[in-house]
CSV table of C-alpha atoms and ligand atoms in Angstrom, one decimal:
chain,number,residue,atom,x,y,z
A,1,MET,CA,16.5,5.3,9.8
A,2,GLY,CA,13.8,8.0,9.9
A,3,PHE,CA,12.5,7.3,13.4
A,4,THR,CA,15.0,7.3,16.2
A,5,ARG,CA,15.3,8.2,19.9
A,6,VAL,CA,17.1,11.4,20.8
A,7,ASP,CA,17.6,11.7,24.6
A,8,GLY,CA,14.8,9.2,25.1
A,9,VAL,CA,12.3,11.0,22.9
A,10,LEU,CA,11.2,9.4,19.7
A,11,HIS,CA,11.9,11.6,16.7
A,12,ALA,CA,11.1,11.6,13.0
A,13,GLU,CA,14.4,12.8,11.4
A,14,GLN,CA,15.2,15.9,13.4
A,15,CYS,CA,11.7,16.6,14.7
A,16,SER,CA,10.6,15.5,18.2
A,17,LEU,CA,7.3,13.6,17.9
A,18,ASP,CA,6.4,15.0,21.3
A,19,ASP,CA,6.7,18.5,19.9
A,20,LEU,CA,4.6,17.5,16.7
A,21,ALA,CA,1.9,15.9,18.8
A,22,GLN,CA,1.6,19.0,21.0
A,23,LYS,CA,1.7,21.4,18.0
A,24,PHE,CA,-0.6,19.6,15.6
A,25,SER,CA,-2.6,17.6,18.1
A,26,THR,CA,-3.5,13.9,17.8
A,27,PRO,CA,-4.3,11.5,16.2
A,28,LEU,CA,-1.6,12.5,13.8
A,29,TYR,CA,0.1,10.6,10.9
A,30,VAL,CA,3.8,11.6,10.6
A,31,TYR,CA,5.9,10.6,7.6
A,32,SER,CA,9.6,10.8,7.1
A,33,LYS,CA,10.5,12.1,3.7
A,34,ALA,CA,14.1,10.8,3.9
A,35,THR,CA,12.9,7.2,4.6
A,36,LEU,CA,10.5,7.3,1.8
A,37,GLN,CA,13.3,8.5,-0.6
A,38,GLN,CA,15.8,6.0,0.8
A,39,ASN,CA,13.4,3.1,0.4
A,40,TYR,CA,12.7,4.0,-3.1
A,41,LEU,CA,16.3,4.4,-4.1
A,42,ASP,CA,17.5,1.2,-2.4
A,43,LEU,CA,14.9,-0.8,-4.3
A,44,ASP,CA,15.8,1.0,-7.5
A,45,GLN,CA,19.4,0.2,-7.0
A,46,ALA,CA,18.7,-3.4,-6.3
A,47,PHE,CA,17.3,-3.8,-9.8
A,48,ASP,CA,20.2,-1.9,-11.4
A,49,PHE,CA,21.1,-5.1,-13.3
A,50,ILE,CA,18.2,-4.7,-15.7
A,51,ASP,CA,15.9,-2.2,-17.4
A,52,HIS,CA,13.1,-1.7,-14.9
A,53,GLN,CA,10.4,0.7,-13.7
A,54,ILE,CA,9.2,0.9,-10.1
A,55,CYS,CA,5.4,1.7,-10.1
A,56,PHE,CA,4.6,2.7,-6.5
A,57,ALA,CA,1.3,1.1,-5.4
A,58,VAL,CA,-0.9,4.3,-4.8
A,59,LYS,CA,-3.4,2.4,-2.6
A,60,SER,CA,-0.8,2.0,0.1
A,61,ASN,CA,-0.4,5.7,0.6
A,62,SER,CA,-2.0,8.2,-1.7
A,63,ASN,CA,-1.2,11.6,-0.1
A,64,LEU,CA,-0.3,14.0,-3.0
A,65,ALA,CA,2.9,15.0,-1.1
A,66,VAL,CA,3.9,11.4,-0.8
A,67,LEU,CA,3.3,10.8,-4.5
A,68,ARG,CA,5.2,13.9,-5.5
A,69,VAL,CA,8.3,12.9,-3.5
A,70,LEU,CA,8.4,9.6,-5.3
A,71,ALA,CA,7.5,11.1,-8.7
A,72,LYS,CA,10.5,13.4,-8.4
A,73,LEU,CA,12.7,10.3,-8.0
A,74,GLY,CA,11.4,8.9,-11.2
A,75,SER,CA,8.8,6.6,-9.8
A,76,GLY,CA,5.9,5.4,-11.8
A,77,PHE,CA,2.6,4.4,-10.2
A,78,ASP,CA,0.4,1.4,-9.9
A,79,ILE,CA,-3.2,2.6,-9.8
A,80,VAL,CA,-6.5,0.6,-9.2
A,81,THR,CA,-9.1,3.3,-9.8
A,82,GLY,CA,-9.9,6.5,-11.7
A,83,GLY,CA,-9.6,8.3,-8.4
A,84,GLU,CA,-6.0,7.1,-8.0
A,85,LEU,CA,-5.3,8.1,-11.6
A,86,ALA,CA,-6.5,11.7,-10.9
A,87,ARG,CA,-4.4,11.8,-7.7
A,88,VAL,CA,-1.2,10.8,-9.5
A,89,LEU,CA,-1.8,13.4,-12.2
A,90,ALA,CA,-2.6,16.0,-9.5
A,91,ALA,CA,0.6,15.1,-7.8
A,92,GLY,CA,2.6,15.6,-11.1
A,93,GLY,CA,3.2,12.0,-11.8
A,94,ASP,CA,4.2,11.0,-15.4
A,95,PRO,CA,1.2,9.2,-17.1
A,96,SER,CA,3.6,7.2,-19.3
A,97,LYS,CA,4.8,5.4,-16.2
A,98,ILE,CA,1.4,4.3,-14.8
A,99,VAL,CA,0.2,0.8,-14.8
A,100,PHE,CA,-3.5,0.4,-14.2
A,101,SER,CA,-4.5,-2.7,-12.2
A,102,GLY,CA,-7.6,-3.7,-10.4
A,103,LEU,CA,-10.5,-5.9,-11.6
A,104,GLY,CA,-13.3,-3.4,-12.1
A,105,LYS,CA,-12.1,-0.6,-14.3
A,106,THR,CA,-15.0,1.5,-15.6
A,107,GLU,CA,-15.4,2.9,-19.1
A,108,ALA,CA,-14.9,6.4,-17.7
A,109,ASP,CA,-11.6,5.2,-16.0
A,110,ILE,CA,-10.4,3.6,-19.1
A,111,THR,CA,-11.2,6.6,-21.2
A,112,LYS,CA,-9.3,8.9,-19.0
A,113,ALA,CA,-6.3,6.5,-18.9
A,114,LEU,CA,-6.2,6.3,-22.7
A,115,GLU,CA,-6.5,10.0,-23.1
A,116,VAL,CA,-3.5,10.7,-20.8
A,117,GLY,CA,-1.4,7.8,-22.3
A,118,ILE,CA,-0.7,5.4,-19.5
A,119,ALA,CA,2.0,2.7,-19.9
A,120,CYS,CA,-0.3,-0.4,-19.6
A,121,PHE,CA,-3.6,-1.8,-18.4
A,122,ASN,CA,-3.3,-5.0,-16.3
A,123,VAL,CA,-6.3,-6.9,-17.5
A,124,GLU,CA,-8.1,-9.5,-15.4
A,125,SER,CA,-10.9,-10.9,-17.4
A,126,TYR,CA,-12.5,-11.4,-21.0
A,127,ALA,CA,-15.2,-8.8,-20.1
A,128,GLU,CA,-12.6,-6.3,-19.3
A,129,LEU,CA,-10.7,-7.0,-22.6
A,130,ASP,CA,-14.0,-6.3,-24.4
A,131,ARG,CA,-14.6,-3.1,-22.4
A,132,ILE,CA,-11.0,-1.7,-23.1
A,133,GLU,CA,-11.4,-2.7,-26.8
A,134,LYS,CA,-14.6,-0.8,-27.1
A,135,VAL,CA,-13.3,2.3,-25.5
A,136,ALA,CA,-10.0,2.2,-27.5
A,137,ALA,CA,-12.0,1.7,-30.7
A,138,ARG,CA,-14.2,4.7,-29.9
A,139,LEU,CA,-11.0,6.9,-29.3
A,140,GLY,CA,-9.3,5.5,-32.4
A,141,GLN,CA,-6.4,4.2,-30.2
A,142,GLN,CA,-4.4,1.1,-29.5
A,143,ALA,CA,-4.6,0.3,-25.8
A,144,PRO,CA,-1.4,-1.2,-24.3
A,145,ILE,CA,-2.4,-4.3,-22.3
A,146,SER,CA,-1.0,-7.1,-20.2
A,147,LEU,CA,-2.8,-9.9,-18.6
A,148,ARG,CA,-2.6,-10.4,-14.9
A,149,VAL,CA,-2.2,-14.0,-14.5
A,150,ASN,CA,-2.9,-16.0,-11.5
A,151,PRO,CA,0.0,-18.4,-11.0
A,152,ASP,CA,-1.7,-20.4,-8.2
A,153,VAL,CA,1.2,-20.1,-5.8
A,154,ASP,CA,0.7,-19.7,-1.9
A,155,ALA,CA,2.1,-16.5,-0.8
A,156,LYS,CA,2.1,-17.8,2.8
A,157,THR,CA,0.5,-14.6,4.2
A,158,HIS,CA,-2.8,-13.7,5.8
A,159,PRO,CA,-5.7,-15.0,3.8
A,160,TYR,CA,-7.2,-11.6,3.3
A,161,ILE,CA,-4.0,-10.3,1.6
A,162,SER,CA,-3.2,-13.4,-0.4
A,163,THR,CA,-4.2,-13.0,-4.1
A,164,GLY,CA,-2.4,-15.6,-6.2
A,165,LEU,CA,-4.3,-18.8,-5.4
A,166,LYS,CA,-6.9,-20.1,-7.7
A,167,GLU,CA,-9.7,-19.5,-5.2
A,168,ASN,CA,-8.8,-15.8,-5.1
A,169,LYS,CA,-10.8,-13.4,-7.3
A,170,PHE,CA,-7.7,-12.0,-8.9
A,171,GLY,CA,-6.0,-12.6,-12.2
A,172,ILE,CA,-6.6,-14.9,-15.1
A,173,PRO,CA,-6.6,-18.6,-13.9
A,174,SER,CA,-3.6,-20.4,-15.2
A,175,ASP,CA,-5.6,-22.9,-17.2
A,176,VAL,CA,-7.1,-20.2,-19.4
A,177,VAL,CA,-4.2,-17.8,-19.8
A,178,PHE,CA,-3.2,-18.9,-23.3
A,179,GLU,CA,-6.8,-18.8,-24.8
A,180,THR,CA,-7.3,-15.4,-23.2
A,181,TYR,CA,-4.1,-14.0,-24.8
A,182,GLN,CA,-5.2,-15.5,-28.1
A,183,TYR,CA,-8.6,-13.9,-27.7
A,184,ALA,CA,-6.9,-10.5,-26.9
A,185,ALA,CA,-4.8,-10.9,-30.1
A,186,THR,CA,-8.0,-10.9,-32.1
A,187,LEU,CA,-9.1,-7.5,-30.8
A,188,PRO,CA,-7.8,-4.9,-33.2
A,189,HIS,CA,-7.5,-2.0,-30.7
A,190,LEU,CA,-5.5,-3.8,-28.2
A,191,ASP,CA,-1.6,-3.9,-28.1
A,192,ILE,CA,-0.5,-6.9,-26.1
A,193,ILE,CA,2.8,-5.8,-24.5
A,194,GLY,CA,3.2,-7.7,-21.2
A,195,ILE,CA,2.3,-10.1,-18.5
A,196,ASP,CA,1.7,-9.3,-14.9
A,197,CYS,CA,1.3,-11.1,-11.6
A,198,HIS,CA,0.8,-10.0,-8.0
A,199,ILE,CA,0.4,-12.9,-5.5
A,200,GLY,CA,-0.2,-11.2,-2.2
A,201,SER,CA,1.1,-8.7,0.3
A,202,GLN,CA,3.4,-8.8,3.3
A,203,LEU,CA,5.4,-11.7,1.9
A,204,THR,CA,8.3,-12.5,4.2
A,205,GLU,CA,10.1,-15.1,2.0
A,206,THR,CA,11.6,-15.0,-1.5
A,207,GLN,CA,10.4,-18.5,-2.5
A,208,PRO,CA,6.8,-17.6,-3.5
A,209,PHE,CA,8.2,-14.8,-5.7
A,210,GLU,CA,10.6,-17.2,-7.4
A,211,ASP,CA,7.9,-19.8,-7.9
A,212,ALA,CA,5.4,-17.3,-9.3
A,213,LEU,CA,8.2,-15.9,-11.7
A,214,ASP,CA,9.1,-19.5,-12.9
A,215,ARG,CA,5.5,-20.1,-13.8
A,216,VAL,CA,5.0,-16.7,-15.5
A,217,ILE,CA,8.3,-17.2,-17.5
A,218,GLN,CA,7.0,-20.6,-18.7
A,219,MET,CA,3.9,-18.8,-19.8
A,220,ILE,CA,5.9,-16.3,-21.7
A,221,GLU,CA,7.9,-19.1,-23.5
A,222,HIS,CA,4.7,-20.8,-24.5
A,223,LEU,CA,3.2,-17.5,-25.7
A,224,LYS,CA,6.2,-17.1,-28.1
A,225,GLY,CA,5.3,-20.4,-29.7
A,226,LEU,CA,1.8,-19.0,-30.2
A,227,GLY,CA,3.3,-16.0,-31.9
A,228,ILE,CA,2.7,-13.6,-29.1
A,229,GLN,CA,5.9,-11.7,-28.2
A,230,LEU,CA,5.9,-9.7,-25.0
A,231,LYS,CA,8.0,-6.6,-24.2
A,232,HIS,CA,7.7,-6.6,-20.4
A,233,ILE,CA,7.1,-8.7,-17.3
A,234,ASP,CA,5.4,-7.0,-14.2
A,235,ILE,CA,6.4,-8.8,-11.1
A,236,GLY,CA,3.8,-7.1,-8.8
A,237,GLY,CA,4.4,-5.9,-5.3
A,238,GLY,CA,4.0,-7.6,-2.0
A,239,LEU,CA,7.4,-7.5,-0.4
A,240,GLY,CA,6.8,-7.5,3.4
A,241,VAL,CA,8.3,-5.4,6.2
A,242,ARG,CA,9.2,-6.0,9.8
A,243,TYR,CA,6.3,-5.0,12.0
A,244,GLN,CA,7.2,-7.4,14.9
A,245,ASP,CA,9.8,-10.2,14.5
A,246,GLU,CA,9.3,-11.0,10.8
A,247,THR,CA,12.5,-11.3,8.8
A,248,PRO,CA,11.5,-10.3,5.3
A,249,PRO,CA,14.1,-10.2,2.5
A,250,SER,CA,16.0,-7.0,2.0
A,251,PHE,CA,15.6,-5.2,-1.3
A,252,SER,CA,18.7,-6.8,-2.6
A,253,GLU,CA,17.8,-10.3,-1.5
A,254,TYR,CA,14.5,-9.8,-3.1
A,255,ALA,CA,16.0,-8.6,-6.4
A,256,ASN,CA,18.9,-11.2,-6.3
A,257,SER,CA,16.4,-14.1,-5.8
A,258,MET,CA,14.9,-13.3,-9.2
A,259,ARG,CA,18.0,-12.0,-10.8
A,260,PRO,CA,19.2,-15.1,-12.8
A,261,ALA,CA,15.7,-15.7,-14.2
A,262,LEU,CA,15.1,-12.1,-15.1
A,263,GLU,CA,18.5,-11.7,-16.8
A,264,LYS,CA,18.0,-14.8,-18.8
A,265,LEU,CA,14.5,-13.6,-19.9
A,266,GLY,CA,15.9,-10.2,-20.8
A,267,LEU,CA,12.4,-8.3,-20.8
A,268,LYS,CA,11.9,-4.9,-19.2
A,269,VAL,CA,10.7,-5.4,-15.6
A,270,TYR,CA,7.9,-3.5,-14.0
A,271,MET,CA,7.2,-3.8,-10.3
A,272,GLU,CA,4.4,-2.5,-8.0
A,273,PRO,CA,5.7,-2.1,-4.4
A,274,GLY,CA,3.5,-0.3,-1.9
A,275,ARG,CA,4.1,-1.4,1.7
A,276,SER,CA,7.9,-2.0,1.3
A,277,ILE,CA,8.3,1.7,0.2
A,278,SER,CA,5.8,3.5,2.6
A,279,ALA,CA,5.1,1.3,5.7
A,280,LEU,CA,8.1,2.1,7.7
A,281,ALA,CA,8.2,5.7,6.6
A,282,GLY,CA,5.2,6.6,8.8
A,283,VAL,CA,3.9,6.5,12.4
A,284,LEU,CA,0.5,7.2,13.8
A,285,LEU,CA,0.7,9.4,17.0
A,286,THR,CA,-2.0,9.1,19.6
A,287,GLN,CA,-2.7,10.3,23.1
A,288,VAL,CA,-3.7,8.3,26.0
A,289,ASP,CA,-7.1,9.6,27.1
A,290,LEU,CA,-8.2,7.5,30.0
A,291,LEU,CA,-6.9,4.5,31.8
A,292,LYS,CA,-9.3,1.7,32.8
A,293,PRO,CA,-7.6,-1.0,34.7
A,294,THR,CA,-9.8,-4.0,35.5
A,295,ASN,CA,-9.2,-7.3,37.3
A,296,HIS,CA,-8.9,-9.1,34.0
A,297,ARG,CA,-7.4,-6.6,31.5
A,298,ASN,CA,-5.9,-3.2,31.7
A,299,PHE,CA,-7.4,-0.8,29.0
A,300,ALA,CA,-5.7,2.3,27.8
A,301,ILE,CA,-8.3,4.4,25.8
A,302,VAL,CA,-6.5,6.4,23.3
A,303,ASP,CA,-7.7,9.1,20.8
A,304,ALA,CA,-6.9,7.1,17.7
A,305,ALA,CA,-9.2,4.2,16.8
A,306,MET,CA,-10.0,1.6,14.2
A,307,ASN,CA,-11.4,4.3,11.9
A,308,ASP,CA,-7.8,5.9,11.9
A,309,MET,CA,-6.0,2.6,11.6
A,310,ILE,CA,-7.9,-0.6,10.8
A,311,ARG,CA,-5.1,-3.1,10.2
A,312,PRO,CA,-5.2,-4.6,13.6
A,313,SER,CA,-9.0,-5.0,13.4
A,314,LEU,CA,-9.2,-6.1,9.8
A,315,TYR,CA,-6.1,-8.4,9.3
A,316,GLU,CA,-5.3,-9.2,12.9
A,317,ALA,CA,-2.1,-7.2,12.2
A,318,TRP,CA,0.4,-6.7,15.0
A,319,MET,CA,1.8,-3.3,15.1
A,320,ASP,CA,4.6,-2.0,17.4
A,321,ILE,CA,3.4,0.6,19.8
A,322,GLN,CA,5.9,2.7,21.6
A,323,SER,CA,5.8,5.5,24.2
A,324,VAL,CA,7.1,8.7,22.6
A,325,ASN,CA,8.6,9.8,25.9
A,326,HIS,CA,9.9,7.3,28.3
A,327,ASN,CA,7.5,7.4,31.3
A,328,THR,CA,9.5,7.1,34.5
A,329,GLN,CA,6.7,8.0,36.9
A,330,VAL,CA,4.9,4.7,36.8
A,331,GLU,CA,5.6,0.9,36.6
A,332,SER,CA,5.1,-0.8,33.3
A,333,LYS,CA,2.1,-3.1,33.0
A,334,SER,CA,0.3,-5.0,30.4
A,335,TRP,CA,-2.2,-2.7,28.5
A,336,ASP,CA,-4.7,-3.2,25.7
A,337,ILE,CA,-4.5,-0.1,23.6
A,338,VAL,CA,-8.0,0.6,22.5
A,339,GLY,CA,-10.0,3.3,20.7
A,340,ALA,CA,-13.3,4.8,21.8
A,341,ILE,CA,-15.4,3.4,19.1
A,342,CYS,CA,-18.3,1.2,20.0
A,343,GLU,CA,-16.9,-2.1,18.6
A,344,THR,CA,-15.0,-4.8,20.4
A,345,GLY,CA,-12.7,-5.0,17.3
A,346,ASP,CA,-11.6,-1.4,18.0
A,347,PHE,CA,-8.1,-1.9,19.2
A,348,LEU,CA,-4.6,-0.9,18.1
A,349,GLY,CA,-2.7,-3.5,20.1
A,350,LYS,CA,-3.3,-6.0,23.0
A,351,GLN,CA,-1.3,-6.9,26.0
A,352,ARG,CA,1.5,-4.5,25.5
A,353,GLU,CA,4.0,-3.9,28.3
A,354,LEU,CA,4.1,-0.1,28.7
A,355,ALA,CA,4.4,2.5,31.5
A,356,LEU,CA,1.4,4.7,30.9
A,357,THR,CA,-0.1,7.8,32.5
A,358,ALA,CA,-3.2,9.6,31.0
A,359,GLY,CA,-1.9,12.3,28.6
A,360,ASP,CA,1.1,10.2,27.3
A,361,TYR,CA,1.8,10.1,23.7
A,362,LEU,CA,2.1,6.8,21.9
A,363,ALA,CA,3.4,6.0,18.4
A,364,VAL,CA,2.0,3.2,16.3
A,365,MET,CA,5.0,2.3,14.2
A,366,GLY,CA,5.0,1.2,10.6
A,367,ALA,CA,1.8,3.1,9.9
A,368,GLY,CA,2.9,4.6,6.5
A,369,ALA,CA,1.1,2.0,4.4
A,370,TYR,CA,-2.6,1.0,4.6
A,371,GLY,CA,-3.0,3.5,7.4
A,372,PHE,CA,-4.6,6.8,6.5
A,373,VAL,CA,-5.8,5.6,3.2
A,374,MET,CA,-8.1,3.0,4.9
A,375,SER,CA,-9.4,5.5,7.5
A,376,SER,CA,-13.0,6.4,7.7
A,377,ASN,CA,-15.5,8.6,9.5
A,378,TYR,CA,-17.1,5.8,11.5
A,379,ASN,CA,-18.7,7.2,14.7
A,380,SER,CA,-18.6,10.7,13.1
A,381,ARG,CA,-14.9,11.0,13.8
A,382,GLY,CA,-13.0,13.4,11.6
A,383,ARG,CA,-9.9,11.9,9.9
A,384,ALA,CA,-6.5,12.6,11.3
A,385,ALA,CA,-4.1,15.3,10.0
A,386,GLU,CA,-1.0,14.1,8.1
A,387,ILE,CA,2.5,15.6,8.4
A,388,MET,CA,5.6,15.1,6.4
A,389,VAL,CA,8.9,15.8,8.1
A,390,ASP,CA,11.9,16.9,6.1
A,391,GLY,CA,14.9,17.2,8.3
A,392,GLU,CA,14.0,19.9,10.9
A,393,GLN,CA,11.0,21.0,9.0
A,394,ALA,CA,7.5,19.6,9.6
A,395,HIS,CA,4.9,20.2,6.8
A,396,VAL,CA,1.1,19.7,7.1
A,397,ILE,CA,0.3,17.6,4.0
A,398,ARG,CA,-3.3,17.1,5.0
A,399,GLU,CA,-5.4,19.2,7.4
A,400,ARG,CA,-7.4,17.5,10.1
A,401,GLU,CA,-11.0,17.1,9.0
A,402,THR,CA,-13.4,19.4,10.8
A,403,ILE,CA,-16.6,18.0,12.2
A,404,GLU,CA,-18.8,20.3,10.1
A,405,SER,CA,-17.1,18.9,6.9
A,406,LEU,CA,-18.5,15.5,7.7
A,407,TRP,CA,-22.0,16.4,6.7
A,408,GLU,CA,-21.2,19.1,4.1
A,409,ASN,CA,-22.5,16.8,1.3
A,410,GLU,CA,-25.6,15.7,3.2
A,411,HIS,CA,-29.2,17.1,2.6
A,412,LEU,CA,-32.3,17.4,4.8
A,413,LEU,CA,-35.5,16.3,3.2
A,414,PRO,CA,-37.5,19.2,1.5
A,415,GLU,CA,-40.0,19.5,4.3
A,416,GLY,CA,-37.2,20.4,6.6
B,1,PLP,C1,-1.9,-4.0,-3.3
B,1,PLP,C2,-1.3,-4.2,-4.6
B,1,PLP,C3,0.0,-4.0,-4.7
B,1,PLP,C4,1.0,-3.5,-3.6
B,1,PLP,O1,1.1,-4.4,-2.7
B,1,PLP,P1,2.2,-4.2,-1.5
B,1,PLP,O2,2.0,-5.5,-0.7
B,1,PLP,O3,1.7,-3.0,-0.8
B,1,PLP,O4,3.5,-4.1,-2.0
B,1,PLP,C5,0.7,-4.1,-6.0
B,1,PLP,N1,-0.1,-4.5,-7.0
B,1,PLP,C6,-1.4,-4.8,-6.9
B,1,PLP,C7,-2.2,-5.3,-8.2
B,1,PLP,C8,-2.0,-4.7,-5.8
B,1,PLP,O5,-3.3,-5.0,-5.7
């Protein structure tokens, strides 16, 4: 939708990526505003059958401009730190549509969240219940809470992004869910309003979502018997996208798979999608710097590296890499697309059939989620600039980091 070829040249909406790379230099993140909006609206429409609130998972892409585009469409936000809370507020997000996840909320984070009036804390332990109770008591408030339960279902995704198994650190284990709710009910400054589960990321089937939902609904029924009435269910995020040849459910298949159970339940539905909204709304542009063919492998050393995009190194993620312009000068060959960082794990893709000449621009597709947000300054590399395209316009939404800025918070010892 947002990224297509016009006369052989890859475009973001009406902007040529070749022009953008030349104008703003590389490595460069480019997002399509229309794609971001369309993804949000499609998901929203898929859940039309029930009272619901989409809370975009800020950790997948936290640029202020991205958050603002979604906030304007009515999106709420799923945050995991005080830093993300501050970002959402800076972007003009509505605090009353924020759910606060994460397993290590600090007292300062909780205080701020209560002061601005967020929708709900998703709580993951007894210790956290006590901490929220303490802060709420000090502020003389009732903190809205839900428990993040661990339904012990296999999300069938990469182990590093699977969160709903009993060996994972996340959520309240299913065997202690009821006692934890009953404990929460004894704390006077907590208002128990919901239940939450998030079983993993990049799920490509509906079955694990349905299984988790079944278990959570059983818990809700049992809680009723204990006198604990909930107002909402938060089904988490995790819907996958197509990076290679995956066939993840569409938004409507995802919604329809849960529709009968959710309609029967009749509670308000919160959801926390990240990747399914932002991944395919972005690309990472990079320039081929040097070619290093060897007898064993051909390496194309590019100006983006694992510090810009760590998914291939961290999760063994496969990301599509395309030439921005079709290169008709040379034959295509198998290339390993690697960065210039001193790590063997520093690659963007291996054994890709591409026709390459030094100076060519490449686009790493599906880079809008868990891309820039996971970037670092490793090897003293400044982080990339970010651009948002809106039709024929390209806006800089984050400046490229200058080298000097990398040490602006550092100090020499007093002796100089
Ligand atoms: C990461 C995360 C999400 C978003 O996951 P996606 O796979 O990007 O949709 C939602 N909720 C929680 C609690 C998370 O940790």
